[in-house]
PDB file of C-alpha atoms in Angstrom:
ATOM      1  CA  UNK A 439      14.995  -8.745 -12.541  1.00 88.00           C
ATOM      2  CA  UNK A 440      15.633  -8.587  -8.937  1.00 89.00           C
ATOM      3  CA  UNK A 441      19.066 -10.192  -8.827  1.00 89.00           C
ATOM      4  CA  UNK A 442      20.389 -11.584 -12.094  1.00 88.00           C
ATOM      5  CA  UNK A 443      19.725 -15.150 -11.509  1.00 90.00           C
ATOM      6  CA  UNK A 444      18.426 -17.068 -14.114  1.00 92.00           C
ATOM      7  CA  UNK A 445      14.883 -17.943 -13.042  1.00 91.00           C
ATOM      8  CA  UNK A 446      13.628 -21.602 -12.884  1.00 92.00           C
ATOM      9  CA  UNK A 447      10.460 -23.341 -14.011  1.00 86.00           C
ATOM     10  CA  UNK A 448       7.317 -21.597 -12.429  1.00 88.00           C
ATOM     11  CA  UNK A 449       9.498 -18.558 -11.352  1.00 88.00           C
ATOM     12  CA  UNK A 450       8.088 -15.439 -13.601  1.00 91.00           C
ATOM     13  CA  UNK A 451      10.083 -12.066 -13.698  1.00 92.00           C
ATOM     14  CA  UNK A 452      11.440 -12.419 -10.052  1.00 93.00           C
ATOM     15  CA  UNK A 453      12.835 -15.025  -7.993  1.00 93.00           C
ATOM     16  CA  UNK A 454      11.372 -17.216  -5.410  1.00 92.00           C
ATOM     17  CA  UNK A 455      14.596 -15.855  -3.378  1.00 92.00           C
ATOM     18  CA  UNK A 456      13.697 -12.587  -3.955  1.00 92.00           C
ATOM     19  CA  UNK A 457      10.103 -12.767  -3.663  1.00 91.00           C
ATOM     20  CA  UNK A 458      10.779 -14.279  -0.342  1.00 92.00           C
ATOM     21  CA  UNK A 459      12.828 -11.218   0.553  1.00 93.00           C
ATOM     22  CA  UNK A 460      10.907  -8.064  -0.778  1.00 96.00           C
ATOM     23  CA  UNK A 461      10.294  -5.085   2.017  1.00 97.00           C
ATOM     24  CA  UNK A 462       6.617  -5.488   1.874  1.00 97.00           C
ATOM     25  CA  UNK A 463       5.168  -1.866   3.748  1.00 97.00           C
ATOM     26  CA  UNK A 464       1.823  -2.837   4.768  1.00 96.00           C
ATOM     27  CA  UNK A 465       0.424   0.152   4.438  1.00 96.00           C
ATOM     28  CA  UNK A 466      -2.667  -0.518   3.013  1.00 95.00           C
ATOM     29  CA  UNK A 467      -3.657  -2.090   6.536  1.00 94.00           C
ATOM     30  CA  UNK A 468      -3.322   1.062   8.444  1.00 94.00           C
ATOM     31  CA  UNK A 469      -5.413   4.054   7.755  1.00 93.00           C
ATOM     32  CA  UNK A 470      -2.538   6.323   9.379  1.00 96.00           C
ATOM     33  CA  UNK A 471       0.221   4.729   7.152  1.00 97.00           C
ATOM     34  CA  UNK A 472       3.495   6.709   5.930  1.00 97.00           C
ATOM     35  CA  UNK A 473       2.198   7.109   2.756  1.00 98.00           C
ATOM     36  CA  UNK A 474      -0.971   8.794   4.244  1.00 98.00           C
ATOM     37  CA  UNK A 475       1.013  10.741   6.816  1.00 98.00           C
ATOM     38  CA  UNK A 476       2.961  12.432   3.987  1.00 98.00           C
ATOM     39  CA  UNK A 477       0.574  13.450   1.962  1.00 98.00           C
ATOM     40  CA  UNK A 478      -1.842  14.948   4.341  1.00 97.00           C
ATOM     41  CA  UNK A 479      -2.562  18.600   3.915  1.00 96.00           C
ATOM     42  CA  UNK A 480      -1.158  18.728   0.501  1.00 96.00           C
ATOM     43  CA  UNK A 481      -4.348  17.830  -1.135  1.00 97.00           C
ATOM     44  CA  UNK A 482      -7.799  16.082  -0.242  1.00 96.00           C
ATOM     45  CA  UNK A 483      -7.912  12.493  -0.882  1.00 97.00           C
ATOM     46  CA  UNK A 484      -9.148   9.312   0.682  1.00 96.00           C
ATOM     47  CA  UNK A 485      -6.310   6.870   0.886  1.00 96.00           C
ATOM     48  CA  UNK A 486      -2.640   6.008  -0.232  1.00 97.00           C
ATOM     49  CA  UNK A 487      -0.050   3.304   0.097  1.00 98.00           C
ATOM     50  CA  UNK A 488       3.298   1.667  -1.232  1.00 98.00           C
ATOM     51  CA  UNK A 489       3.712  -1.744  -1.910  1.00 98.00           C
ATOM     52  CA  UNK A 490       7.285  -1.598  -1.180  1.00 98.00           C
ATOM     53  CA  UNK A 491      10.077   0.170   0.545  1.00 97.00           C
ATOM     54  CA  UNK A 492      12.780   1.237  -1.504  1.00 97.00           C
ATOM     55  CA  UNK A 493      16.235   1.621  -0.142  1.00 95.00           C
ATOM     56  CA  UNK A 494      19.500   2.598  -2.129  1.00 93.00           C
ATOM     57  CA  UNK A 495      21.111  -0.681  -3.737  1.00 92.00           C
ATOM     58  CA  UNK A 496      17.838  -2.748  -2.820  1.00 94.00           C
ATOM     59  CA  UNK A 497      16.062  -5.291  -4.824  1.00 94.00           C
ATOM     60  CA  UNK A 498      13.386  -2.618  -5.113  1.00 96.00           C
ATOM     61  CA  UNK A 499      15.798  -0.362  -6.421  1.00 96.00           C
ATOM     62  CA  UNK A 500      16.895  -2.691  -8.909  1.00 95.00           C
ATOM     63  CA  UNK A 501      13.461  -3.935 -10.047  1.00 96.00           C
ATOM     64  CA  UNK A 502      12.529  -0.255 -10.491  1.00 96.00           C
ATOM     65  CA  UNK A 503      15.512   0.308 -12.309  1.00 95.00           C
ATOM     66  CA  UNK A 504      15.126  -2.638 -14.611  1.00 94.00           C
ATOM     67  CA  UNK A 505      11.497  -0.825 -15.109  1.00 96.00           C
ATOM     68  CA  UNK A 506      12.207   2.422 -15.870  1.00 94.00           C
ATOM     69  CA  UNK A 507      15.927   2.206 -17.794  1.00 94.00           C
ATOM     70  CA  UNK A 508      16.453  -0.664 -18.768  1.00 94.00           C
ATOM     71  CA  UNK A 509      12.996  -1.638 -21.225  1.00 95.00           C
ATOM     72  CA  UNK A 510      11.849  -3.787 -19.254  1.00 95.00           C
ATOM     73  CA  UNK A 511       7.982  -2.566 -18.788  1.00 96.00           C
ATOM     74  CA  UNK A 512       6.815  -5.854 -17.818  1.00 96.00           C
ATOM     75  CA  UNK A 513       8.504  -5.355 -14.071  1.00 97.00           C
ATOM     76  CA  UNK A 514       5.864  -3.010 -13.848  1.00 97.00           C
ATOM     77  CA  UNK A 515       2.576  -5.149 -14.877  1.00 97.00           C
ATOM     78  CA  UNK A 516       3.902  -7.874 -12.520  1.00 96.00           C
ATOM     79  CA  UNK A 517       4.465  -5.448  -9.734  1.00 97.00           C
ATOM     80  CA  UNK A 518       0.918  -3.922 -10.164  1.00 97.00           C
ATOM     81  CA  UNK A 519      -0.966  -7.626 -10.851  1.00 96.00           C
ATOM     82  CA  UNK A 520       0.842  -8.743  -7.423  1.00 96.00           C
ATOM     83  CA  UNK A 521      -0.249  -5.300  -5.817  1.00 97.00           C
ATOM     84  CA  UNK A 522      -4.137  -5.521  -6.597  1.00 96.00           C
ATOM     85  CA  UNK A 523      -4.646  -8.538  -5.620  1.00 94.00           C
ATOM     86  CA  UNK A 524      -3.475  -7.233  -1.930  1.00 94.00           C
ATOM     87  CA  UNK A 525      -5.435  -4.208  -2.760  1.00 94.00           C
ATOM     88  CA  UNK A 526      -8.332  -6.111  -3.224  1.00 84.00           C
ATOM     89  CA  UNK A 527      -8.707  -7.400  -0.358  1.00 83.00           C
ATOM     90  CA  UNK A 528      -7.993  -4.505   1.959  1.00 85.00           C
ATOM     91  CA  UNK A 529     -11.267  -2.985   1.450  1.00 85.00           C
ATOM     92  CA  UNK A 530      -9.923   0.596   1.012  1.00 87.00           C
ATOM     93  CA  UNK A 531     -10.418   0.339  -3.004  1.00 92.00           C
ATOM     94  CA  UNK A 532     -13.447  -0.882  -3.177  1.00 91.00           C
ATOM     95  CA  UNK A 533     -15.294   2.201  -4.854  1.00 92.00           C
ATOM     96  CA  UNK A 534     -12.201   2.927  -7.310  1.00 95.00           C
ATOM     97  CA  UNK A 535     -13.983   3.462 -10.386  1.00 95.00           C
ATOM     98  CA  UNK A 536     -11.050   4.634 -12.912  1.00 95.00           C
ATOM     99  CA  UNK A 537      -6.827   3.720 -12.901  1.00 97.00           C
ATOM    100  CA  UNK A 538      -5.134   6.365 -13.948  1.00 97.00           C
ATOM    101  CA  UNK A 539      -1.583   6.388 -14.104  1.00 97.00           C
ATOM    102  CA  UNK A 540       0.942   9.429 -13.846  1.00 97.00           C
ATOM    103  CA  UNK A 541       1.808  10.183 -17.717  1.00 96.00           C
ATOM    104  CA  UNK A 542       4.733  11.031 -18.912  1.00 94.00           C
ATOM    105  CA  UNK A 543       5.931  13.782 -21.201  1.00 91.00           C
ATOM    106  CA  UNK A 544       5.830  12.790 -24.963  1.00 91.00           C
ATOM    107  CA  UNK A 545       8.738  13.534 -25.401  1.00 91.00           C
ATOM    108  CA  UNK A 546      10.246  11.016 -22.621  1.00 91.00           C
ATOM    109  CA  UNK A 547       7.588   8.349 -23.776  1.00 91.00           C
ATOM    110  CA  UNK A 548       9.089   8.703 -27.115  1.00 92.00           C
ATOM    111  CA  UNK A 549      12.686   8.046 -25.903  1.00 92.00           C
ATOM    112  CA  UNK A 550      11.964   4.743 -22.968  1.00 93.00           C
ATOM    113  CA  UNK A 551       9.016   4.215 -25.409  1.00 95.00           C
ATOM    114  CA  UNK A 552       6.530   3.026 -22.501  1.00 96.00           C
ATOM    115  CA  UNK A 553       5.109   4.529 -19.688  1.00 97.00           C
ATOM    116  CA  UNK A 554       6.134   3.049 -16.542  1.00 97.00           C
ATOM    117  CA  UNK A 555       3.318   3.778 -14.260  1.00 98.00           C
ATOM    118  CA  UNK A 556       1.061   2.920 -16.826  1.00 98.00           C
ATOM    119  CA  UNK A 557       2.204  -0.789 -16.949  1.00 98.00           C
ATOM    120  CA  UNK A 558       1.468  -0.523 -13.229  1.00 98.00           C
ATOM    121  CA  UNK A 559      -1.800   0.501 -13.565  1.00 98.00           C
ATOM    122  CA  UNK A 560      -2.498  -2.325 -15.991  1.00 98.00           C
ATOM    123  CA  UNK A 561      -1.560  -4.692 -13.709  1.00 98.00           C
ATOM    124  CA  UNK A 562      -3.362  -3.072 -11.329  1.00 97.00           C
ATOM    125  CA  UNK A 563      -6.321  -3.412 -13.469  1.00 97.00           C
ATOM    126  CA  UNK A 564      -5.907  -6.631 -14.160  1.00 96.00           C
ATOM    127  CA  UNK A 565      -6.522  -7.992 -10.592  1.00 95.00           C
ATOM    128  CA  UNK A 566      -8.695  -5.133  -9.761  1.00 95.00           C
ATOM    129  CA  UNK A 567     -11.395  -5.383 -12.363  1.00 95.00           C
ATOM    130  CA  UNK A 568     -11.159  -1.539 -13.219  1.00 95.00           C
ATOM    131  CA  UNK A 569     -10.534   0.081 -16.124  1.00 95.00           C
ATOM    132  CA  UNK A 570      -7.520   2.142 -16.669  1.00 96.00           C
ATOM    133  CA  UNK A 571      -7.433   5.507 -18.415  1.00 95.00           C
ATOM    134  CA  UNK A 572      -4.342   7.155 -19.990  1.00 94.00           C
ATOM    135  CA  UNK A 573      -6.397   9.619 -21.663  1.00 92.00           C
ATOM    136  CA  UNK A 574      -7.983  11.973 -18.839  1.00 93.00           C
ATOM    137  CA  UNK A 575      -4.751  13.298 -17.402  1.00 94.00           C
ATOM    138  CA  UNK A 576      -1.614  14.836 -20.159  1.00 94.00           C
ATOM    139  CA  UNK A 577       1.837  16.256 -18.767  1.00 93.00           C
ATOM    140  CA  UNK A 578       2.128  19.466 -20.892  1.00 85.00           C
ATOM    141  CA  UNK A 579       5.559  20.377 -19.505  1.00 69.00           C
ATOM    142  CA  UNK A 580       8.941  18.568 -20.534  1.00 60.00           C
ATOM    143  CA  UNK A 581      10.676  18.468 -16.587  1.00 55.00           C
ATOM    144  CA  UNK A 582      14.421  17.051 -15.963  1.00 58.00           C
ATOM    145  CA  UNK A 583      14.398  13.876 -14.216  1.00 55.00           C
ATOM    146  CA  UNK A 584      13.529  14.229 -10.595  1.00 50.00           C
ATOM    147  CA  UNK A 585      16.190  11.524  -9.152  1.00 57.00           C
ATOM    148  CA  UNK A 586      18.077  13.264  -7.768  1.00 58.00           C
ATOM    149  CA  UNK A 587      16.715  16.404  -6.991  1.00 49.00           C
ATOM    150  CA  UNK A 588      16.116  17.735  -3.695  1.00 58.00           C
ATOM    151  CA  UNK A 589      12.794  18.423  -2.252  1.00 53.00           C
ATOM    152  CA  UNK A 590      12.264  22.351  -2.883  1.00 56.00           C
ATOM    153  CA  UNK A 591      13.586  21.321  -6.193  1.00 52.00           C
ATOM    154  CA  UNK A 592      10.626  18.535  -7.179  1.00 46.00           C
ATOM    155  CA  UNK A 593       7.983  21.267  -6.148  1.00 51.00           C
ATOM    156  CA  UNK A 594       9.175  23.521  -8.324  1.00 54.00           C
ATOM    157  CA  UNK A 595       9.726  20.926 -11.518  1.00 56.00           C
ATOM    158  CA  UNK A 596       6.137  19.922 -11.555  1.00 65.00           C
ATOM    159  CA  UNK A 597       4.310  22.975 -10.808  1.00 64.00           C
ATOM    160  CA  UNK A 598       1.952  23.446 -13.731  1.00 68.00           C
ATOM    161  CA  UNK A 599       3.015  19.744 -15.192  1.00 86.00           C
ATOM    162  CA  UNK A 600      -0.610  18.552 -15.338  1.00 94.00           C
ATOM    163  CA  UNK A 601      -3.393  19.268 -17.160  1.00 93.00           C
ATOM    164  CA  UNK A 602      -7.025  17.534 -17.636  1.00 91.00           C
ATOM    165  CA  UNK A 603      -8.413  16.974 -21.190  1.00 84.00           C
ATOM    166  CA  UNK A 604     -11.886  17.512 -21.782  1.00 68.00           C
ATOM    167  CA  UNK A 605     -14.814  15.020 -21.488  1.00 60.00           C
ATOM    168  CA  UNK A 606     -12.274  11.781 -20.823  1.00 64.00           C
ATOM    169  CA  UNK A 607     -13.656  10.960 -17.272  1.00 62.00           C
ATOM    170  CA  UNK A 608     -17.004  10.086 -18.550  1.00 69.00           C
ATOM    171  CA  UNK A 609     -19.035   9.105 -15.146  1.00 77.00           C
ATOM    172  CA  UNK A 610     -16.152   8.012 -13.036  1.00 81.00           C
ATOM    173  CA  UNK A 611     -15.411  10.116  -9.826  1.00 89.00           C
ATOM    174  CA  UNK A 612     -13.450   7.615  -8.005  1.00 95.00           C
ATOM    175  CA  UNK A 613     -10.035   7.946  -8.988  1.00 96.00           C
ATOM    176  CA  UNK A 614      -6.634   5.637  -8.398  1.00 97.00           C
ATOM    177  CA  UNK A 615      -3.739   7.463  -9.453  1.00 98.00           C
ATOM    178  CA  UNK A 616      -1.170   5.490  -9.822  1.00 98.00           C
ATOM    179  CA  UNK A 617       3.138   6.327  -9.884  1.00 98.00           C
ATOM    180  CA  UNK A 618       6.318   4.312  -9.478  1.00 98.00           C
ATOM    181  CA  UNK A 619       7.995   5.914  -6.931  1.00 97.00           C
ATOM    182  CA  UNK A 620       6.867   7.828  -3.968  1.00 97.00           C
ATOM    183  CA  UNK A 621       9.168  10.197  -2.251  1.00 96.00           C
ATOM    184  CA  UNK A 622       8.326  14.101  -1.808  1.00 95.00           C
ATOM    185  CA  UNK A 623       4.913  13.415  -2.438  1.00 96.00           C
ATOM    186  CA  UNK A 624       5.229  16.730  -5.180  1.00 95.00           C
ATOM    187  CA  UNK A 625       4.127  14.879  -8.619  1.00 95.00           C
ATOM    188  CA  UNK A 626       0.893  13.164  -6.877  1.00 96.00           C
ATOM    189  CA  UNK A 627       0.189  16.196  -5.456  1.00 97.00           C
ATOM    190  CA  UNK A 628       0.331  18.560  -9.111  1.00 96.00           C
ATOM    191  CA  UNK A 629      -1.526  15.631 -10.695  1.00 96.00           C
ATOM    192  CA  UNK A 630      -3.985  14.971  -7.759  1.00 97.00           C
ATOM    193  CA  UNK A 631      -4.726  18.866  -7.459  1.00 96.00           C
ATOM    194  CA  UNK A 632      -5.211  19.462 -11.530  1.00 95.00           C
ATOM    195  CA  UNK A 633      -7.687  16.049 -11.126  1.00 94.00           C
ATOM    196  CA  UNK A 634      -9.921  17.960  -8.350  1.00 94.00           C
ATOM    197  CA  UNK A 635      -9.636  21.064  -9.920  1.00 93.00           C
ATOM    198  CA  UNK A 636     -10.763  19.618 -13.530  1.00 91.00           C
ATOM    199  CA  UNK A 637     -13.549  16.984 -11.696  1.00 91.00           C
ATOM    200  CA  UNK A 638     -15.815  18.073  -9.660  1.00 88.00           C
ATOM    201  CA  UNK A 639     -16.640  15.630  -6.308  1.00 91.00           C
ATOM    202  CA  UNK A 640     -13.961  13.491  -7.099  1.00 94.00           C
ATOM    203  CA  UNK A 641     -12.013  11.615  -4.758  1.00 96.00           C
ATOM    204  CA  UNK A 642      -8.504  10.532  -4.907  1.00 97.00           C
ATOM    205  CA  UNK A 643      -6.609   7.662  -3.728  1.00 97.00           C
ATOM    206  CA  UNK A 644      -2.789   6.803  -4.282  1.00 98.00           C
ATOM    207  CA  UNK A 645      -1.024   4.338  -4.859  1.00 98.00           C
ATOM    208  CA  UNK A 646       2.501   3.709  -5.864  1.00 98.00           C
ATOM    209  CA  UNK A 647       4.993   0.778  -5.717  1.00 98.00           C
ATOM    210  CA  UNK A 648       7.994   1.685  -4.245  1.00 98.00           C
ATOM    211  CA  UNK A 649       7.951   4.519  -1.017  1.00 97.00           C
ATOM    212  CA  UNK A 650      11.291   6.140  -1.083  1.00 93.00           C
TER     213      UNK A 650
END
């Protein structure tokens, strides 16, 4: 997915080659990271992170590509399993409590026919022992794709995106939202602010694959 290659035996989704070479952030070892840098002020949480950097005509850009466009959802599972198991060990997650991934519009689900943060999140899940729930948090407004927008412009697309369904948390106040991409910072922030608005005491952490 990374490169076009045809993969070997034991190889799965990506290359050894390009495993070798993927832009690794580290984020989740430093408390001050990029991730957590931009996103300060916007909206109260308690950590974030990328997995990845993404640069234009990258592997990253490709895998995410292959993710989003091309039906290929199970970039995203692998991406996520390979994620929380460095997650895990970081000791910043260790009170998540609920996955939650950024939904998409019906309509666009209907047309790529898969959410792509939500096969993140599963992944996520999967190494992370917690359960994921696509339920608690809708998008209620149909938005034009943000790629290429620029940053005044993804404020304004996703004000008023978001909105909280009734009775879905259950007991879980410990929240992981979870997105593909990570570049303004303006769809966490409309989905983290609906979640704290909808859930009282919760606290929100971030994490996404690729940091743009």
């Amino acid at each position: 997915m990374g490169c076009n290659v045809a993969l070997i035996d034991q190889e799965e989704i990506i290359c050894t080659s390009c495993l070798y070479h993927l832009p690794y952030t580290d984020f989740h070892l430093d408390s001050n990271n990029e991730a957590v840098q931009l996103l300060k002020g916007k909206f109260p949480f308690e950590f974030a992170t990328s997995m990845l950097h993404l640069r234009s005509g990258s592997i990253v850009e490709k895998l995410i590509y292959n993710l989003k466009y091309n039906n290929h959802p199970q970039v995203g599972k692998y991406l996520g399993k390979k994620y929380g198991a460095i997650l895990g060990e970081s000791g910043f997650f260790n009170d998540i409590e609920v996955i939650v991934p950024i939904p998409l519009h019906p309509k666009r689900m209907m047309k790529r026919g898969y959410n792509q943060s939500q096969c993140i999140a599963n992944g996520l899940a999967e190494t992370m022992g917690v359960p994921v729930n696509t339920q608690l948090l809708k998008r209620g407004k149909y938005q034009k794709s943000q790629t290429k927008m620029y940053r005044s412009d993804r404020i304004s697309n996703v004000e008023d995106s978001f909105y909280c369904t009734d009775g879905e948390q259950g007991d879980a106040r410990h929240i992981l939202l979870v997105d593909d991409v990570l570049t303004t910072g303006a769809t966490m922030t409309a989905a983290a602010e609906e979640l704290i608005s909808a859930i009282p005491n919760c606290k929100i952490f971030i994490v996404s694959i690729g940091r743009a």
